[in-house]
Coordinates of C-alpha atoms and ligand atoms in Angstrom, one line a residue:
X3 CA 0.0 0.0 0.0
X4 CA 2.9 2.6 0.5
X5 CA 3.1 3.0 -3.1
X6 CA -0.2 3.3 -4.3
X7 CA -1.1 6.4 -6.3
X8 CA -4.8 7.6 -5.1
X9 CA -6.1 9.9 -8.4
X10 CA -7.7 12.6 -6.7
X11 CA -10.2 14.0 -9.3
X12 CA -10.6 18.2 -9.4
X13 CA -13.8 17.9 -7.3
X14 CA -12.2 15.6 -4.5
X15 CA -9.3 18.0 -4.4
X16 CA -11.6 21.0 -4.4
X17 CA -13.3 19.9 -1.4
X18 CA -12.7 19.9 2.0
X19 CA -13.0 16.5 4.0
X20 CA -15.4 18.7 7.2
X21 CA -19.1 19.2 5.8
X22 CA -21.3 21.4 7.2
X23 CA -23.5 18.6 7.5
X24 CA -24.0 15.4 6.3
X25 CA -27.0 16.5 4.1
X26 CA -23.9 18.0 1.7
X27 CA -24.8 16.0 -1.4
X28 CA -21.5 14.7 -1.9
X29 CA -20.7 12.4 -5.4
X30 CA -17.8 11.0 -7.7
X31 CA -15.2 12.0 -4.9
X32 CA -13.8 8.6 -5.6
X33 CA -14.4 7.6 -8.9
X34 CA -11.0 8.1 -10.5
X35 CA -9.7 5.2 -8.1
X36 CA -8.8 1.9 -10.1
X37 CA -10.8 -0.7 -8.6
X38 CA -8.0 -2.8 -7.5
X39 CA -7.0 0.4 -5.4
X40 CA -10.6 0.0 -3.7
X41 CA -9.8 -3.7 -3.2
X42 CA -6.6 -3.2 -1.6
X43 CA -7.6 -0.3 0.3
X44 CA -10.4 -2.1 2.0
X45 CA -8.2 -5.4 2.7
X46 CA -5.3 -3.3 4.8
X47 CA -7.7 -0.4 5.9
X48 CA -4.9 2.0 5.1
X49 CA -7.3 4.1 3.0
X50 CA -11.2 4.6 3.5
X51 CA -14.0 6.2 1.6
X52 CA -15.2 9.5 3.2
X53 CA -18.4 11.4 2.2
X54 CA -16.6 13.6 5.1
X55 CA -16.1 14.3 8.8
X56 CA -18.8 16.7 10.7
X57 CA -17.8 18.4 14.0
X58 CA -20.4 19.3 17.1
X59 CA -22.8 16.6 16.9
X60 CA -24.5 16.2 20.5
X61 CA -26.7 13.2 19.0
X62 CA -24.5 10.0 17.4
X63 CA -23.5 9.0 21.0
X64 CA -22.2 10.7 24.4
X65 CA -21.0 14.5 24.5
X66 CA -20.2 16.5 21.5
X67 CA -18.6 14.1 18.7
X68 CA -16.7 14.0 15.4
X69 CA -18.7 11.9 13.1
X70 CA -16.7 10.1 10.3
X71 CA -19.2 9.9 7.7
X72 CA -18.6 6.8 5.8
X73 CA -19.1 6.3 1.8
X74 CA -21.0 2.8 0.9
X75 CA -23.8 0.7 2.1
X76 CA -25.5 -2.4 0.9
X77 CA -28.5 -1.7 1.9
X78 CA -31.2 0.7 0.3
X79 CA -33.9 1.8 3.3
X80 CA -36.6 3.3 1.8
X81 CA -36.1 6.3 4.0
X82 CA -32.2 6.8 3.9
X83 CA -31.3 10.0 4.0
X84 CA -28.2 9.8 2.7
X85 CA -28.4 8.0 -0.9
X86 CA -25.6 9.7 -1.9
X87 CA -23.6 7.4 0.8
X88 CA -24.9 4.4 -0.9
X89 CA -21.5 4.0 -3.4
X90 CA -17.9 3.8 -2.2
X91 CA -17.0 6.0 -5.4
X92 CA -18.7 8.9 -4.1
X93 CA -16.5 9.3 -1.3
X94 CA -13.3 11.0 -0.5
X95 CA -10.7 8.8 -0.9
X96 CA -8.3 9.6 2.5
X97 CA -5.3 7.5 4.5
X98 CA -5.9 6.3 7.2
X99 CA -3.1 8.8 8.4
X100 CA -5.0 11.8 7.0
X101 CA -8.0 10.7 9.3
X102 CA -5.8 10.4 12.4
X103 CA -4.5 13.7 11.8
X104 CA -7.9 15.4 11.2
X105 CA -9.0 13.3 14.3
X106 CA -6.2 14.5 16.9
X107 CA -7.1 18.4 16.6
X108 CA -10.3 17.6 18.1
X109 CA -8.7 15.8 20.8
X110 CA -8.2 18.2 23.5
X111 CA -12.2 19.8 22.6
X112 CA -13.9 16.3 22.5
X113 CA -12.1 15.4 25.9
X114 CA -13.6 18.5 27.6
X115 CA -17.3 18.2 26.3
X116 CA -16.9 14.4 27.4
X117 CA -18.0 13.2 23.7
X118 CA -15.3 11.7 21.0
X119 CA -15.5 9.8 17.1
X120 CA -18.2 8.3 15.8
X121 CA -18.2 6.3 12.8
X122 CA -21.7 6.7 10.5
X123 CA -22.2 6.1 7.0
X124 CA -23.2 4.7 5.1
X125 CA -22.3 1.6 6.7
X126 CA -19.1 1.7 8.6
X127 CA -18.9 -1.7 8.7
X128 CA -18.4 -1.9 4.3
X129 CA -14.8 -0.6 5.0
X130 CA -14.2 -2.3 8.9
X131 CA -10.4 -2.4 8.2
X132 CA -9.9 1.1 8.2
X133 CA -12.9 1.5 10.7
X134 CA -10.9 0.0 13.6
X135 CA -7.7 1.3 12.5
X136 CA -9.1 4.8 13.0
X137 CA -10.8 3.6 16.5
X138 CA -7.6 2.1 17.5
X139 CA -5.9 5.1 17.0
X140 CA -8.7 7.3 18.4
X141 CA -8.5 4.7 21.7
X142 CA -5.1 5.3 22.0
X143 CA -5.4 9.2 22.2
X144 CA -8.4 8.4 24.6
X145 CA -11.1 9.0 22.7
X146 CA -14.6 7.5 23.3
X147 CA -15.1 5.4 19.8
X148 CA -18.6 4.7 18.5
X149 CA -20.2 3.1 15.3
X150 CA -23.4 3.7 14.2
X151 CA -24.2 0.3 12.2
X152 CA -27.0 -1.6 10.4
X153 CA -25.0 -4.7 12.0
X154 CA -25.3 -6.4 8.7
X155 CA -21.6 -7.4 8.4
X156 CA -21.0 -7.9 11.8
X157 CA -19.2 -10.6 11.6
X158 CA -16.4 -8.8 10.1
X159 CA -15.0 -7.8 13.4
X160 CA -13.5 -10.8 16.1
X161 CA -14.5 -10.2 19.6
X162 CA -11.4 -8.2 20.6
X163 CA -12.3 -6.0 17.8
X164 CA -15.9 -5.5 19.0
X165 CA -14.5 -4.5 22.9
X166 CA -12.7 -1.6 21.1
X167 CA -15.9 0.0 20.1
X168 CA -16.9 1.7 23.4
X169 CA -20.9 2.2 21.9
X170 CA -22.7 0.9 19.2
X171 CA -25.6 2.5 17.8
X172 CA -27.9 -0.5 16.1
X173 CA -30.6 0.2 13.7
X174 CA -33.4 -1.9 14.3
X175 CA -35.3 -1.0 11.5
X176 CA -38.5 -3.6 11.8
X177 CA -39.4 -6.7 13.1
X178 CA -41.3 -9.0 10.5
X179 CA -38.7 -10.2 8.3
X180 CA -41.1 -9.4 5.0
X181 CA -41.7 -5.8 6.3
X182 CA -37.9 -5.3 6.7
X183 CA -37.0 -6.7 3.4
X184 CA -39.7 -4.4 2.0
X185 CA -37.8 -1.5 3.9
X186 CA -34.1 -2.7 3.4
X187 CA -33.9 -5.2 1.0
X188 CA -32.1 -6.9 3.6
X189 CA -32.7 -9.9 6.4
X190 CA -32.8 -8.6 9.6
X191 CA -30.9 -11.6 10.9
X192 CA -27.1 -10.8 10.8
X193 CA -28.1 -7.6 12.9
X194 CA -29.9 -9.6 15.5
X195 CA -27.1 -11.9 15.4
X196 CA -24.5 -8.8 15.9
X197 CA -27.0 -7.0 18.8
X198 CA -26.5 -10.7 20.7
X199 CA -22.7 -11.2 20.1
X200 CA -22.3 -7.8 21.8
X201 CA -24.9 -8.4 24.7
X202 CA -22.8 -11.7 25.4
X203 CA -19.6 -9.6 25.8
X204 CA -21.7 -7.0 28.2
X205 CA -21.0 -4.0 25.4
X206 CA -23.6 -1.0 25.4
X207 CA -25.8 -0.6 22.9
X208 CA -28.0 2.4 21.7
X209 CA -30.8 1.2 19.9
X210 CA -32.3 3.4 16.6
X211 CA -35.4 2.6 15.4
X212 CA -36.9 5.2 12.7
X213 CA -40.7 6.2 12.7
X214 CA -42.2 5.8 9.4
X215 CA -45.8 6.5 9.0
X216 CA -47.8 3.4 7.4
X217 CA -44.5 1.6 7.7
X218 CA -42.6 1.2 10.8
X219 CA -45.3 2.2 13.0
X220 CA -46.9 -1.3 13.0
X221 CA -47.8 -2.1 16.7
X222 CA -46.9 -5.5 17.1
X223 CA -43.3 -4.8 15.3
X224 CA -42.6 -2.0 17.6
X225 CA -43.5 -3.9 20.5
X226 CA -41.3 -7.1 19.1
X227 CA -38.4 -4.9 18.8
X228 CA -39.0 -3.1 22.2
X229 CA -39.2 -6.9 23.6
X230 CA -35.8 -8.2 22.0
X231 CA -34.1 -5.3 22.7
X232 CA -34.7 -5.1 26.7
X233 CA -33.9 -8.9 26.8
X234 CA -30.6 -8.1 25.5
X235 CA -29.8 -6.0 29.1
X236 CA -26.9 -3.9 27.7
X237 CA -29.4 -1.4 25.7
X238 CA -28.4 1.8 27.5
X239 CA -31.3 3.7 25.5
X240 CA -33.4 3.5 22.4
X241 CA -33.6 6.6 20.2
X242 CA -37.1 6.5 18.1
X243 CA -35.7 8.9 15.0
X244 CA -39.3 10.6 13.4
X245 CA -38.8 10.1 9.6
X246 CA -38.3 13.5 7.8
X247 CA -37.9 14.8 4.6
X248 CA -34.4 16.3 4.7
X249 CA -32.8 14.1 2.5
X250 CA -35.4 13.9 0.1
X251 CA -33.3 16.3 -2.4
X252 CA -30.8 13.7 -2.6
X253 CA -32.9 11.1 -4.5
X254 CA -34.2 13.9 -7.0
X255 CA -30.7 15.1 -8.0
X256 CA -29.2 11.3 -7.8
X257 CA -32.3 10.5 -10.0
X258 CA -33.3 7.4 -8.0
X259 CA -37.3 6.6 -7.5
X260 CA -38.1 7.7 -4.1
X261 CA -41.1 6.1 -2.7
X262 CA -41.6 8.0 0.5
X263 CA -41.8 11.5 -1.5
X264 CA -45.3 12.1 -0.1
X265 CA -44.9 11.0 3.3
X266 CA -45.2 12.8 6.4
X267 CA -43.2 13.0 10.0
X268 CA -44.6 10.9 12.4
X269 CA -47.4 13.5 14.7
X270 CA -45.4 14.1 18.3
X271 CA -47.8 11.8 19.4
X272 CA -47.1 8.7 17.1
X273 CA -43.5 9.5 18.2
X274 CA -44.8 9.2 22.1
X275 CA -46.4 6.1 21.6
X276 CA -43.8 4.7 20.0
X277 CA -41.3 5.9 23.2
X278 CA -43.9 4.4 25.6
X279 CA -44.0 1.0 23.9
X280 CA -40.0 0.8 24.5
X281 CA -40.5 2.5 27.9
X282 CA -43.0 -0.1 29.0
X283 CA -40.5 -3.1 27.8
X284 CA -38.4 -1.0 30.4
X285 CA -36.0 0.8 28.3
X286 CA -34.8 4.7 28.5
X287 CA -36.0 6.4 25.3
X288 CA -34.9 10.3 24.2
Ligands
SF4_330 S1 -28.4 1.3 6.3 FE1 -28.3 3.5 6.6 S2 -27.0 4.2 4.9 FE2 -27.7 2.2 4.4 S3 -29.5 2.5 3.2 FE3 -30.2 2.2 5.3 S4 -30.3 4.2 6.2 FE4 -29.1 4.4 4.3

């Protein structure tokens, strides 16, 4: 890997790696990488795929974070809200010694508001090489590491691995295994299997669960997910997320069909009933 040339096209080297927000439509950052550099990079984790890092988030885990944004998922929710994290190619291509860098001149400000890194996506988990590498590191300057996961490729990381991720934030997107194909195209079972692998080693887990009108809201789901989730005993808190519209620009100007174009937020009170049916299976919600 210390050899390889990363083509950085005139729009990767034009923009900066810290978005205002990950709602920055963000594509082809990576696109002038030969495929074999992608394989290789995500073998030795020595470069990942960035849409970008974002600094000051007081909601992807404890304190104010960085939040390493991820480029590449498998999966294709019908409410992501961030399509354009979907392919590798539209991220940033960046070392992992870039990343550290970036990283360490938030070190002293993420020690005093008690937060640290979080890795998001996309799906972290696509490129879990460079993942821990960048954890590792971040451990080592004593900084709280999170992912933020659909726990899909789990398996990925050995159990020594896993105990260097101080948090994990799960999506538990639905129950019903058709109703969470519908929503994924995905199996729900690798991220069950993931949620108990981390239970058995006494981890913490934050739970996300989305609120779709008509589609999540199911009664029966939420209260099977509410149910699995307290029998795992390590879920700190579950964070029911009301779907919204902000990334619904993203699917117009990537030109993919988006099915949830005229749906609505979940009323304040869908959202409370949903809290109450995880609060009554005795879990913290926020
Ligand atoms: S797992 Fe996350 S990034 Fe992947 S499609 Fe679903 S919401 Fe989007």
């Amino acid at each position: 890997m210390g050899a390889m040339i990363m083509p950085e096209n005139d729009t990767a080297a034009t923009t900066s790696l810290i978005a205002a927000s990950p709602f920055e439509l963000r594509v082809d950052l990576g696109r002038d990488v030969p495929e074999s550099q992608v394989r290789a990079a995500l073998t030795s984790g020595e470069i990942g795929f960035l849409h970008s890092f974002t600094t000051g988030s007081g909601v992807d885990g404890p304190g104010v974070r960085v939040v390493a944004w991820t480029a590449g998922c498998q999966w294709r929710c019908l409410y992501c809200h961030n399509p354009d994290a979907w392919v590798m190619s539209n991220g940033m291509p960046v070392t992992i010694a870039r990343a550290v860098e970036e990283l360490s001149k938030y070190r002293s400000g993420l020690h005093i508001m008690s937060g640290g890194i979080t890795m998001s996506g996309g799906e972290p988990l696509l490129q879990d090489r460079f993942v821990i590498k960048l954890l590792t590191a971040a451990q080592r300057m004593g900084i709280h590491t999170a992912i933020e996961t659909n726990g899909n490729l789990g398996d990925r990381l050995s159990d020594e691995e896993l105990d260097r991720v101080d948090l994990v934030l799960l999506g538990l997107k639905a129950w019903d295994s058709e109703r969470h194909v519908r929503l994924t195209g995905m199996d729900p079972a690798p991220t069950r299997r993931l949620a108990q692998r981390i239970a058995a080693r006494k981890r913490p887990i934050w739970v996300r669960f989305v609120l779709v009108p008509g589609l999540t809201d199911d009664y029966e789901d939420i209260a099977r997910i509410a149910e699995f989730s307290a029998g795992l005993g390590i879920v700190e808190r579950v964070d029911v997320l009301p779907f919204h519209q902000l990334g619904k620009f993203k699917w117009t100007s990537l030109n993919i069909r988006y099915k949830l174009a005229d749906v609505e937020p979940p009323t304040p009170d869908a959202v409370e009933r949903a809290c109450s049916q995880f609060r009554s299976a005795g879990l913290k919600t926020v």
